[in-house]
PDB file of C-alpha atoms in Angstrom:
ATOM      1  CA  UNK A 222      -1.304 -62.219  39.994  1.00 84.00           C
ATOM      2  CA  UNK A 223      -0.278 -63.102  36.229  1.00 90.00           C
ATOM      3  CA  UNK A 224       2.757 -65.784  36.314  1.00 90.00           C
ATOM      4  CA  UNK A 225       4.595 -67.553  33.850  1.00 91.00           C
ATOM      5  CA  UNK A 226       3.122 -71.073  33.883  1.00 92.00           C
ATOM      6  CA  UNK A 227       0.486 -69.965  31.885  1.00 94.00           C
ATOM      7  CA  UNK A 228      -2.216 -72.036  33.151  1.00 96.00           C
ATOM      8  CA  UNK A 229      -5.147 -72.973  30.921  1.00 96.00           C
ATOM      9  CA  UNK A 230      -7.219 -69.797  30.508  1.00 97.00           C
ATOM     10  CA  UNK A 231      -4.465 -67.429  31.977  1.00 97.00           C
ATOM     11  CA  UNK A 232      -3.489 -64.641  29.664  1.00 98.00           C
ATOM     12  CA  UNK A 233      -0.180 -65.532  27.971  1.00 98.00           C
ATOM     13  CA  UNK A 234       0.715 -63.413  24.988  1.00 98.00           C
ATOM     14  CA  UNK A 235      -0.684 -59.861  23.906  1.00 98.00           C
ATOM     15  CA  UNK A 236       0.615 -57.620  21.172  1.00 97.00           C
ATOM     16  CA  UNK A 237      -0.724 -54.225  19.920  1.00 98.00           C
ATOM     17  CA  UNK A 238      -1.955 -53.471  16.607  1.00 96.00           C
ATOM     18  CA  UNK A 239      -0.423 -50.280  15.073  1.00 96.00           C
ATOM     19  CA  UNK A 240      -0.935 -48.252  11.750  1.00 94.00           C
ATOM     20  CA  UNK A 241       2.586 -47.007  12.117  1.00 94.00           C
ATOM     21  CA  UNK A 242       4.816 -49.630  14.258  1.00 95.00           C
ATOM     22  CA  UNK A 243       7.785 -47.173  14.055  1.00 94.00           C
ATOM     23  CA  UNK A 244       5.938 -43.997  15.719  1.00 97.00           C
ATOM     24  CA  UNK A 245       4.402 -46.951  18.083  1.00 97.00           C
ATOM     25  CA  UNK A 246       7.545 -48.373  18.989  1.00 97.00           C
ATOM     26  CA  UNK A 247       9.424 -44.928  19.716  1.00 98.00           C
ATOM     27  CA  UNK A 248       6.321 -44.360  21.944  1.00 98.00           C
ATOM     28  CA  UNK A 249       6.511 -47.057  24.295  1.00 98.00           C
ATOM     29  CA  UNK A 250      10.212 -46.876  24.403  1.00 98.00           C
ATOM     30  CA  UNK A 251       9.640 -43.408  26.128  1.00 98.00           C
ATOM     31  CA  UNK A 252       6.775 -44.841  28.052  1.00 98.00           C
ATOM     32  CA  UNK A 253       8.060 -47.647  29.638  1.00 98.00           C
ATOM     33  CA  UNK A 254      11.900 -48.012  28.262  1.00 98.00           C
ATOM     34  CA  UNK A 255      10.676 -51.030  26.027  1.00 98.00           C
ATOM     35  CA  UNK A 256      12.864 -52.164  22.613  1.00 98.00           C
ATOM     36  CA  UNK A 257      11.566 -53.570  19.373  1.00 97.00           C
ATOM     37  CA  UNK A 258      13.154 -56.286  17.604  1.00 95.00           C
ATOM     38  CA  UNK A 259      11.686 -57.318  14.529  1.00 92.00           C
ATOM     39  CA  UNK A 260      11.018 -60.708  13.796  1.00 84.00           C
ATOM     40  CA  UNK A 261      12.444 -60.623  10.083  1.00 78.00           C
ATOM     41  CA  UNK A 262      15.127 -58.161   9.706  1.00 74.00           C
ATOM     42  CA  UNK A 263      13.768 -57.013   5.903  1.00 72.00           C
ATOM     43  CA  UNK A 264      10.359 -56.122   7.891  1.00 71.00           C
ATOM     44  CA  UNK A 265       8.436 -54.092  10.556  1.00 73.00           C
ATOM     45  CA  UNK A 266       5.705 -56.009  10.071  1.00 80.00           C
ATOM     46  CA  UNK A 267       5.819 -58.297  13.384  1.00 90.00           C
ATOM     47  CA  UNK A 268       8.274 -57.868  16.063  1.00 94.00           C
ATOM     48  CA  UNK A 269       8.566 -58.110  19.981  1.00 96.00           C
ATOM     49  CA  UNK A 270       8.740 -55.206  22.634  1.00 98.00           C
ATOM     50  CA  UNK A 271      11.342 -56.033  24.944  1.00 98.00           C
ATOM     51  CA  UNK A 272      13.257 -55.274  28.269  1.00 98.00           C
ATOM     52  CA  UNK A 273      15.790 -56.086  30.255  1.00 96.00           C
ATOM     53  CA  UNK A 274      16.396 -58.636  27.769  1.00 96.00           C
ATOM     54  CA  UNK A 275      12.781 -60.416  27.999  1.00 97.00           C
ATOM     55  CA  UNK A 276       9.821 -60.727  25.256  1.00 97.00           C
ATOM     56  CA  UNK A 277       7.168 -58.626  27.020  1.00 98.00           C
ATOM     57  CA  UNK A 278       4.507 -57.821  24.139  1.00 98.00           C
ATOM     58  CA  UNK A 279       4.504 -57.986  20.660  1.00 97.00           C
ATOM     59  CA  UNK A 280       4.091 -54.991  18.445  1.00 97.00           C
ATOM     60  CA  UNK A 281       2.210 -55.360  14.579  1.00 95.00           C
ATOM     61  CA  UNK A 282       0.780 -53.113  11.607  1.00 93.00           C
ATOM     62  CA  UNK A 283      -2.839 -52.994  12.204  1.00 89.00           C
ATOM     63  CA  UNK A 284      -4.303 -55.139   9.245  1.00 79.00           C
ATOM     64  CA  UNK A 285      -7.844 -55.520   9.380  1.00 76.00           C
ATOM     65  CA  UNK A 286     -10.025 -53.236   7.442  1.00 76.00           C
ATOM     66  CA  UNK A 287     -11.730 -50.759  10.096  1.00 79.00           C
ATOM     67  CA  UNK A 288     -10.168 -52.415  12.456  1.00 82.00           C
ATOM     68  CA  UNK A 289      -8.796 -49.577  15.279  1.00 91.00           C
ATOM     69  CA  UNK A 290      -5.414 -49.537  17.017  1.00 96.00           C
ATOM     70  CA  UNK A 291      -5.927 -51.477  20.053  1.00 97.00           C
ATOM     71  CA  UNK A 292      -4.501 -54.182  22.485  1.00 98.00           C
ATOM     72  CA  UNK A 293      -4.908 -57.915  21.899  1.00 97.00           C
ATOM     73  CA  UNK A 294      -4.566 -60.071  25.040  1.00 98.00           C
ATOM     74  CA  UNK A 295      -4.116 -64.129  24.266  1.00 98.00           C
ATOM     75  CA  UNK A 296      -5.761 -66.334  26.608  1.00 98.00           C
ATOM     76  CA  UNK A 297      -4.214 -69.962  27.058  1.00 98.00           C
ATOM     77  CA  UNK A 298      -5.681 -72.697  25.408  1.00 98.00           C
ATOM     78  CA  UNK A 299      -4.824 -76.577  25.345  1.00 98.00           C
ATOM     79  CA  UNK A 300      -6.518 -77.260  21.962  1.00 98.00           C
ATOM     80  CA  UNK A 301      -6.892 -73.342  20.151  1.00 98.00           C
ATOM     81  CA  UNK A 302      -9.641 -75.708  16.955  1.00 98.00           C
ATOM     82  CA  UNK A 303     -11.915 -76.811  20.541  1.00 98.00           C
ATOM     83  CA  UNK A 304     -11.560 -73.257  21.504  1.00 98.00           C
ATOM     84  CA  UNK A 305     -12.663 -72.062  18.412  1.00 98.00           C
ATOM     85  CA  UNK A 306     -15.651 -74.381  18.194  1.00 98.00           C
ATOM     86  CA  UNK A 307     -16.693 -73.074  21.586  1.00 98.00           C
ATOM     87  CA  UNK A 308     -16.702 -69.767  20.602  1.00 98.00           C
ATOM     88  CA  UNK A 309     -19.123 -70.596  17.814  1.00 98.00           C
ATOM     89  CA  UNK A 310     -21.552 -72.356  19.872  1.00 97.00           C
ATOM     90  CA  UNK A 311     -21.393 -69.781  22.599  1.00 97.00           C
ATOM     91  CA  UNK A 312     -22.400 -67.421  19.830  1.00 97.00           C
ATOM     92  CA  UNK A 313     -19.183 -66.016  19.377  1.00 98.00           C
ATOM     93  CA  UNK A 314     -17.532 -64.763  16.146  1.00 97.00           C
ATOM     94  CA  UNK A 315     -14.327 -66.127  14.546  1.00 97.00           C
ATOM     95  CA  UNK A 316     -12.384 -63.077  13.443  1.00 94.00           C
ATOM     96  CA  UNK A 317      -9.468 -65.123  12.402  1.00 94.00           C
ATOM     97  CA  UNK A 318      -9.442 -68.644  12.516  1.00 97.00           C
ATOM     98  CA  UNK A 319      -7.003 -71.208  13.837  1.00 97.00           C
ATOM     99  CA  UNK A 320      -3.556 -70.789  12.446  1.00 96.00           C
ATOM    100  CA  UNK A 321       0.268 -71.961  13.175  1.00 94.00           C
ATOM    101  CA  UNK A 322       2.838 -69.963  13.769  1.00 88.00           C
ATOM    102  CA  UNK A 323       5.703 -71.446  12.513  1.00 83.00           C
ATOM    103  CA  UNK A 324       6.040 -74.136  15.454  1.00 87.00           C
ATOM    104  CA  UNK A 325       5.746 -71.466  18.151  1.00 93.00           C
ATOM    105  CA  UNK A 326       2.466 -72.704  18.936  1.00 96.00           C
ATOM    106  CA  UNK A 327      -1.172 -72.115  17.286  1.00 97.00           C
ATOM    107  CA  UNK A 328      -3.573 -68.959  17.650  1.00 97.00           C
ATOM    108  CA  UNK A 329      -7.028 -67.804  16.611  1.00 98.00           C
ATOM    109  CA  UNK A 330      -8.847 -64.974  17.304  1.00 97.00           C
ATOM    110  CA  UNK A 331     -12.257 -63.779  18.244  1.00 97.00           C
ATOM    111  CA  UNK A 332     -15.176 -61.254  19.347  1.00 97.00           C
ATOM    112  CA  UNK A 333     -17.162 -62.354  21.826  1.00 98.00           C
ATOM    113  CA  UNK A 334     -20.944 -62.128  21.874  1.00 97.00           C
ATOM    114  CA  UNK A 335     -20.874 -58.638  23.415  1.00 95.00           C
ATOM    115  CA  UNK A 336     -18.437 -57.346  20.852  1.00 96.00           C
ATOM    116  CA  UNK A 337     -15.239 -57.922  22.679  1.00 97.00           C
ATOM    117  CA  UNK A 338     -11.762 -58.812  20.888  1.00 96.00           C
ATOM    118  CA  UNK A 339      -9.543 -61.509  22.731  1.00 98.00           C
ATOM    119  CA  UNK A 340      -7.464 -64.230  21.526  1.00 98.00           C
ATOM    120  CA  UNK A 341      -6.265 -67.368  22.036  1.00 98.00           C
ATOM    121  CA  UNK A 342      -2.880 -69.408  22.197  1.00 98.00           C
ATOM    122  CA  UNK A 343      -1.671 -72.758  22.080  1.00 98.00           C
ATOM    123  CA  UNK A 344       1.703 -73.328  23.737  1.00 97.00           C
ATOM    124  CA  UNK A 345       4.071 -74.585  20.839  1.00 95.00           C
ATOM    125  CA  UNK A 346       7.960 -74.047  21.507  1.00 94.00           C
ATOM    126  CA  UNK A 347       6.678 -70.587  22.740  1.00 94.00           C
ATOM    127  CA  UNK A 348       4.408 -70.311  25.573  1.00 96.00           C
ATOM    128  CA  UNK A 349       3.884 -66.707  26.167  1.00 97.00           C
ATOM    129  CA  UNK A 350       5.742 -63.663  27.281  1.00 97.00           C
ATOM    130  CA  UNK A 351       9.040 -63.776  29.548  1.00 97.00           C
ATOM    131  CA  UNK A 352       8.482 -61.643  32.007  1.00 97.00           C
ATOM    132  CA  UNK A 353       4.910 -60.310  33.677  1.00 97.00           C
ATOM    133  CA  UNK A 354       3.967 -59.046  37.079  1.00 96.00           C
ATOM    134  CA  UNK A 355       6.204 -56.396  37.584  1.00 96.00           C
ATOM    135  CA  UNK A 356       7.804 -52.768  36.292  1.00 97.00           C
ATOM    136  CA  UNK A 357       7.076 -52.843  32.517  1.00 98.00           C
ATOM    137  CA  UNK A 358       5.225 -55.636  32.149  1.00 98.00           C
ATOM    138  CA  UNK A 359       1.469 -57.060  31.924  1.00 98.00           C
ATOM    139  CA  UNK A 360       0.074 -57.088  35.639  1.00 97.00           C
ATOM    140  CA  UNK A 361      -3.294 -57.576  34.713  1.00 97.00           C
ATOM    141  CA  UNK A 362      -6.392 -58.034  32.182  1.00 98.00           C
ATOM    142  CA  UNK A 363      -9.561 -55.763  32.252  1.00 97.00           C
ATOM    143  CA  UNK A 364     -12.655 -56.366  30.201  1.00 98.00           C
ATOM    144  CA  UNK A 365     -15.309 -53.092  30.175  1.00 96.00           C
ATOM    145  CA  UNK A 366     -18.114 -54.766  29.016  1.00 97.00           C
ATOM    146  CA  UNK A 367     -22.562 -53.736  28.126  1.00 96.00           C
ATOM    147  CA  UNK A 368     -23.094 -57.104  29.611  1.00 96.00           C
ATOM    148  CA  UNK A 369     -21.629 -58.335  32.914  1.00 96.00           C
ATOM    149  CA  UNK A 370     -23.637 -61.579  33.015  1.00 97.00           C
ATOM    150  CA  UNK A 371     -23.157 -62.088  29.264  1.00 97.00           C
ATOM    151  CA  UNK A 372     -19.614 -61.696  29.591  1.00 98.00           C
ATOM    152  CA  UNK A 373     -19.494 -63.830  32.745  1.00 97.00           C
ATOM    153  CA  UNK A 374     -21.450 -66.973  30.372  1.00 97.00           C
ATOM    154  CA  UNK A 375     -19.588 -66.579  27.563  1.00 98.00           C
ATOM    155  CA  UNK A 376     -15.842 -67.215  29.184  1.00 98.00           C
ATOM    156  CA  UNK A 377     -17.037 -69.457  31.937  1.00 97.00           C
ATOM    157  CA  UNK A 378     -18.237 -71.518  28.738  1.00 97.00           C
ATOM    158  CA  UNK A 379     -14.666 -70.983  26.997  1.00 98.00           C
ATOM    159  CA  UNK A 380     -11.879 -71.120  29.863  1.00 98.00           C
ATOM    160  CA  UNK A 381     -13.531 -72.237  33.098  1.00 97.00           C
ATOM    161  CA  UNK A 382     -13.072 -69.160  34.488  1.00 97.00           C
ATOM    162  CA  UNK A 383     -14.326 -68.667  38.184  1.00 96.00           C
ATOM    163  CA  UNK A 384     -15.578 -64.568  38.749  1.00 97.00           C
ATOM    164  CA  UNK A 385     -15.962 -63.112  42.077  1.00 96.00           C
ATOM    165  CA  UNK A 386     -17.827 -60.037  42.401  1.00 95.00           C
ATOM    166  CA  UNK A 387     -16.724 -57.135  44.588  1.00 93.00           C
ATOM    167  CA  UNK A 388     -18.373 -53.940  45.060  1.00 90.00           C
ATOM    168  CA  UNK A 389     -16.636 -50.862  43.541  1.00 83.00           C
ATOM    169  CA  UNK A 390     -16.312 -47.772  46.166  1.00 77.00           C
ATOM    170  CA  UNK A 391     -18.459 -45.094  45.980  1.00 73.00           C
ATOM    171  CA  UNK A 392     -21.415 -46.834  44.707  1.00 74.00           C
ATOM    172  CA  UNK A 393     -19.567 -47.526  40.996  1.00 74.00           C
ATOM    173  CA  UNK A 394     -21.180 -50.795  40.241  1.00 85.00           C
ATOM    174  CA  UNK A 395     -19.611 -54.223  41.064  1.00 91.00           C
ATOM    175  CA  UNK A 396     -16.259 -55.481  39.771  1.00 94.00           C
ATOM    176  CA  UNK A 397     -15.984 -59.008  38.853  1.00 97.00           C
ATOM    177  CA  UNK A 398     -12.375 -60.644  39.777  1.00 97.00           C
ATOM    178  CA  UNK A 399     -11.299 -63.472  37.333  1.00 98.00           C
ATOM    179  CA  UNK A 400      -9.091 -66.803  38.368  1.00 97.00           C
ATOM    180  CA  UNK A 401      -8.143 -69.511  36.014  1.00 96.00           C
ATOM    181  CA  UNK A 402     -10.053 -72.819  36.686  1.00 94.00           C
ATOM    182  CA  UNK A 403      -9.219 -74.799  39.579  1.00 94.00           C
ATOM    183  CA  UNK A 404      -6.690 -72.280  40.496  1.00 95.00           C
ATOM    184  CA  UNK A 405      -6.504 -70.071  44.484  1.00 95.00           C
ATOM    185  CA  UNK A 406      -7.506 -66.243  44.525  1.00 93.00           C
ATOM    186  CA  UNK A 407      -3.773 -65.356  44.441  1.00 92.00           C
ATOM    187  CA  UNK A 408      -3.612 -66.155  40.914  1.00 94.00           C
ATOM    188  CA  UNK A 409      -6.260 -63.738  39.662  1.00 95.00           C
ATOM    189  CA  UNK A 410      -5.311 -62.218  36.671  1.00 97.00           C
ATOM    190  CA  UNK A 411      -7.713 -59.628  35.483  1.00 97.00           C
ATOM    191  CA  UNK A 412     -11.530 -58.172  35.669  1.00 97.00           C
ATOM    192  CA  UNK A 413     -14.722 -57.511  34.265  1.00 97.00           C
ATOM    193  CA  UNK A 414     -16.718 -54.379  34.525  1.00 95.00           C
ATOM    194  CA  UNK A 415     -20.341 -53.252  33.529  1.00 94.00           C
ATOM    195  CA  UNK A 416     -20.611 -49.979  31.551  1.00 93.00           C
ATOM    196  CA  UNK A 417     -23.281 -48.038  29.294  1.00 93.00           C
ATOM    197  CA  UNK A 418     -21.946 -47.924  25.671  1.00 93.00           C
ATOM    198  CA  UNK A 419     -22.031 -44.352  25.919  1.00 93.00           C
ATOM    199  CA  UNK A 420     -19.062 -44.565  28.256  1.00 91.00           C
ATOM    200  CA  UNK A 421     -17.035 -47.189  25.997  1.00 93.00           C
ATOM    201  CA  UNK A 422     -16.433 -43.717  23.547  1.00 89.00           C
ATOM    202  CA  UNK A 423     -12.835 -45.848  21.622  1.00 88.00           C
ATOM    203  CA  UNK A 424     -15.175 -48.157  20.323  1.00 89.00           C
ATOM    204  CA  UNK A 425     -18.354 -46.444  19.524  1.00 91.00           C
ATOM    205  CA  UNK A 426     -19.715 -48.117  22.683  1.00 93.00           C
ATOM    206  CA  UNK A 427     -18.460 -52.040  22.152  1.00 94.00           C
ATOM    207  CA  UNK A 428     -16.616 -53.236  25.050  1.00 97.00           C
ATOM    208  CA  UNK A 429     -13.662 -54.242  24.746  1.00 97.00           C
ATOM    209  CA  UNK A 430     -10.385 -55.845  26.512  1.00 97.00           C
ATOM    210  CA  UNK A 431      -7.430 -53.958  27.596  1.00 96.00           C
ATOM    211  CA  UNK A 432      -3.990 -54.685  29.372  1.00 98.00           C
ATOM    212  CA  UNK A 433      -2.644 -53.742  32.814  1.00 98.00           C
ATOM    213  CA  UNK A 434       1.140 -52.495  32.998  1.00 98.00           C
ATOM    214  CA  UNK A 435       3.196 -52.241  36.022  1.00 97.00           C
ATOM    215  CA  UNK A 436       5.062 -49.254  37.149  1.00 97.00           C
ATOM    216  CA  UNK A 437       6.900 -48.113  40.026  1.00 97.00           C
ATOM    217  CA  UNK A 438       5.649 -44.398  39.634  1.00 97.00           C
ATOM    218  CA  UNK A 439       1.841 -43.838  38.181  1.00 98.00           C
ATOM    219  CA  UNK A 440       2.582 -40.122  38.143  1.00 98.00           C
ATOM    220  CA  UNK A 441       5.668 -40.132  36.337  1.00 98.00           C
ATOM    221  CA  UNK A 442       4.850 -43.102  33.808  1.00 98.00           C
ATOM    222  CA  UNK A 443       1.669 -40.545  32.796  1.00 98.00           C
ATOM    223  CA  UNK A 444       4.204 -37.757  32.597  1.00 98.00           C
ATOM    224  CA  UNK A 445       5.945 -39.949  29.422  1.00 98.00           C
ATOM    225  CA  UNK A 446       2.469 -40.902  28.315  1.00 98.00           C
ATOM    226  CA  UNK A 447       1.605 -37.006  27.484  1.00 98.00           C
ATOM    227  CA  UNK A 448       5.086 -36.112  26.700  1.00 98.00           C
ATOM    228  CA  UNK A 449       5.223 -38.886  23.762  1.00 98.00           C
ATOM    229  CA  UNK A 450       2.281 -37.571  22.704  1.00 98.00           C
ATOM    230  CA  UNK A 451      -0.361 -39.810  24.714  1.00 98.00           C
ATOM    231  CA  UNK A 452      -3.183 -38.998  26.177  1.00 97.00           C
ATOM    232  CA  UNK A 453      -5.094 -39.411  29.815  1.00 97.00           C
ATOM    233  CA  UNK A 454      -8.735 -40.710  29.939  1.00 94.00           C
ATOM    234  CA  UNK A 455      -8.594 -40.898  33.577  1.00 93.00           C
ATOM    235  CA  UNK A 456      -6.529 -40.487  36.363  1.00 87.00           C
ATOM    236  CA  UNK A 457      -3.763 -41.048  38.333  1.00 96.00           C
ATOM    237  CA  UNK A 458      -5.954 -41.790  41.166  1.00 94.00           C
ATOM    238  CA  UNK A 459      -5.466 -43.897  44.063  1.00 92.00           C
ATOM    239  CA  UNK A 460      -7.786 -47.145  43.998  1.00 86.00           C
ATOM    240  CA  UNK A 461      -8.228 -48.699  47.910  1.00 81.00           C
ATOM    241  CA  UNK A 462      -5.783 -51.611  48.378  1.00 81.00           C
ATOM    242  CA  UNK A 463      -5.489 -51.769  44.578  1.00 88.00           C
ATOM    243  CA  UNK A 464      -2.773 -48.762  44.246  1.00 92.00           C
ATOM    244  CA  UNK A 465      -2.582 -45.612  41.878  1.00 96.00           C
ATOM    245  CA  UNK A 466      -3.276 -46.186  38.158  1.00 96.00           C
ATOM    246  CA  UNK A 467      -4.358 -44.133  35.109  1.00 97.00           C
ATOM    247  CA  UNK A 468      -6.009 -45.049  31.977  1.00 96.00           C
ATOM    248  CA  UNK A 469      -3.660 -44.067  29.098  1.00 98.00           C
ATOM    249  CA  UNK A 470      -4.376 -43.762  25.492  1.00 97.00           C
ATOM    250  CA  UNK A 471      -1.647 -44.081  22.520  1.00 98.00           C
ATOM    251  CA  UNK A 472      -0.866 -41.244  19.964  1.00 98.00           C
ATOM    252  CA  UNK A 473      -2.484 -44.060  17.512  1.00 97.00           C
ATOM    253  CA  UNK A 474      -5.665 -44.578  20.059  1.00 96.00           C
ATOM    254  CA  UNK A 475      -5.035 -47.548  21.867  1.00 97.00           C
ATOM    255  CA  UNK A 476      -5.595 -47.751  25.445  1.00 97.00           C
ATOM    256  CA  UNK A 477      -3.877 -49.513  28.699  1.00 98.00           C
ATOM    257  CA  UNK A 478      -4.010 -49.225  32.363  1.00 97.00           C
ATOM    258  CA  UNK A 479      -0.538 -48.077  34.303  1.00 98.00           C
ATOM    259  CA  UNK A 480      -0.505 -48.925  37.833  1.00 97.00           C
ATOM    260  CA  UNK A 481       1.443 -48.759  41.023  1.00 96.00           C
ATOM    261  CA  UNK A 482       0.206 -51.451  42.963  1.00 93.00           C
ATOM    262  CA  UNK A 483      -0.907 -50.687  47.102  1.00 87.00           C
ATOM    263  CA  UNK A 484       2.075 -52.101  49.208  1.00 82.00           C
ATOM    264  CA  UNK A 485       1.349 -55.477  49.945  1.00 64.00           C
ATOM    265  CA  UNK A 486       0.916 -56.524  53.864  1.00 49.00           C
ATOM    266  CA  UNK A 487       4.779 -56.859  55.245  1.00 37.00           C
ATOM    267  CA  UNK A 488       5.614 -59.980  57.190  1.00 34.00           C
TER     268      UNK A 488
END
């Protein structure tokens, strides 16, 4: 499970990059009842999605030249300039490199060997979202990656992380569960899964890193999805003592998960 402590190497932040961040805000209000508040009242620009009163995602204009709409999860980091230099050694690529934001803390971001987007943060007066782990919120990080073992390397190198594989039903392939360093299996917080870059079709066949959000009804969160104009690359289908998810793509083309997680055992 994600928590709020934000361990090192624990995802902590994530915000989506949109061409239009009105048409994406109005979208995931339907979706999943979220509000944007902009960060500077004369702009759009940068803002936070949030509910019930809590920061839960941040919401951006999509910059980068040829850049697509997409996701961005932030991975805790103690030092985000040793993070950075990591990356380079591993033989990733610095996409944008360290920078301050305003005393909130310190970010960079990257693509990983494989051609994976993720970034990092360092905890200033903010230290990540408010609220994770439930309706609404981030529940989990997926990676769909060309390279399992490449992938595995490459953030064992960076964060530490410990993978445990697990064998996907119906002869899929293996799943590999990710926990923070030095931390128990209960606080897993995401996965990495092998595919042929003929099945990574939002990309052109790079993998890439999406989020995980909760919901209390799979079947009626993809009902909003397609009614605000989303679309369905797979699902709602029931996953064995996982629960019932869907993968979901934005009117804009960015994708996340929505699941209803199994019942957990009752004591």
């Amino acid at each position: 499970m994600i928590t709020t402590d934000f361990v090192a190497g624990s995802p902590c932040w994530l915000d989506l990059g949109a061409p239009d961040v009105k048409a994406a805000a109005e979208f995931y209000r339907s979706v999943f009842g979220w509000e944007y508040q902009p960060m500077s009242p004369d702009s759009d620009d940068y803002g936070a999605f949030r509910l019930n009163g809590k920061t839960v995602a941040g919401l951006g204009k999509l910059t980068e030249e040829g850049a697509r709409p997409a996701w961005m999860i932030y991975f805790c980091v103690p030092d985000a300039d040793a993070a950075t230099e990591t990356v380079r050694q591993s033989g990733g690529m610095v996409r944008v490199p360290p920078m301050d934001a305003g005393g909130e803390g310190r970010m960079a971001q990257f693509t990983d060997p494989q051609g994976g987007q993720f970034a990092v943060w360092q905890p200033g007066s903010t230290k990540g979202v408010d609220a994770v782990d439930d309706t609404g919120t981030l529940s989990w990080t997926e990676l769909y990656t060309t390279d399992m073992a490449g992938a595995k390397e490459f953030y064992g190198n960076l964060f530490g992380w410990r993978t445990q594989d697990v064998d996907l039903p119906g002869g899929g392939g293996t799943y590999a569960l990710i926990t923070p360093a030095g931390q128990p299996d209960e606080r897993m917080h995401g996965g990495m899964m092998q595919l042929p870059a003929e099945h990574l079709e939002l990309t052109g066949g790079k993998p890439y890193w999406h989020p995980v959000f909760g919901s209390a009804d799979c079947d009626a969160t993809v009902e909003k999805v397609q009614a605000g104009g989303g679309r369905v690359q797979m699902g709602p289908e029931d996953a064995p003592d996982v629960g019932r998810l869907a993968v979901c793509v934005d009117p804009a083309g960015a994708d996340f998960v929505v699941l209803t997680p199994a019942p957990g055992p009752q004591g």
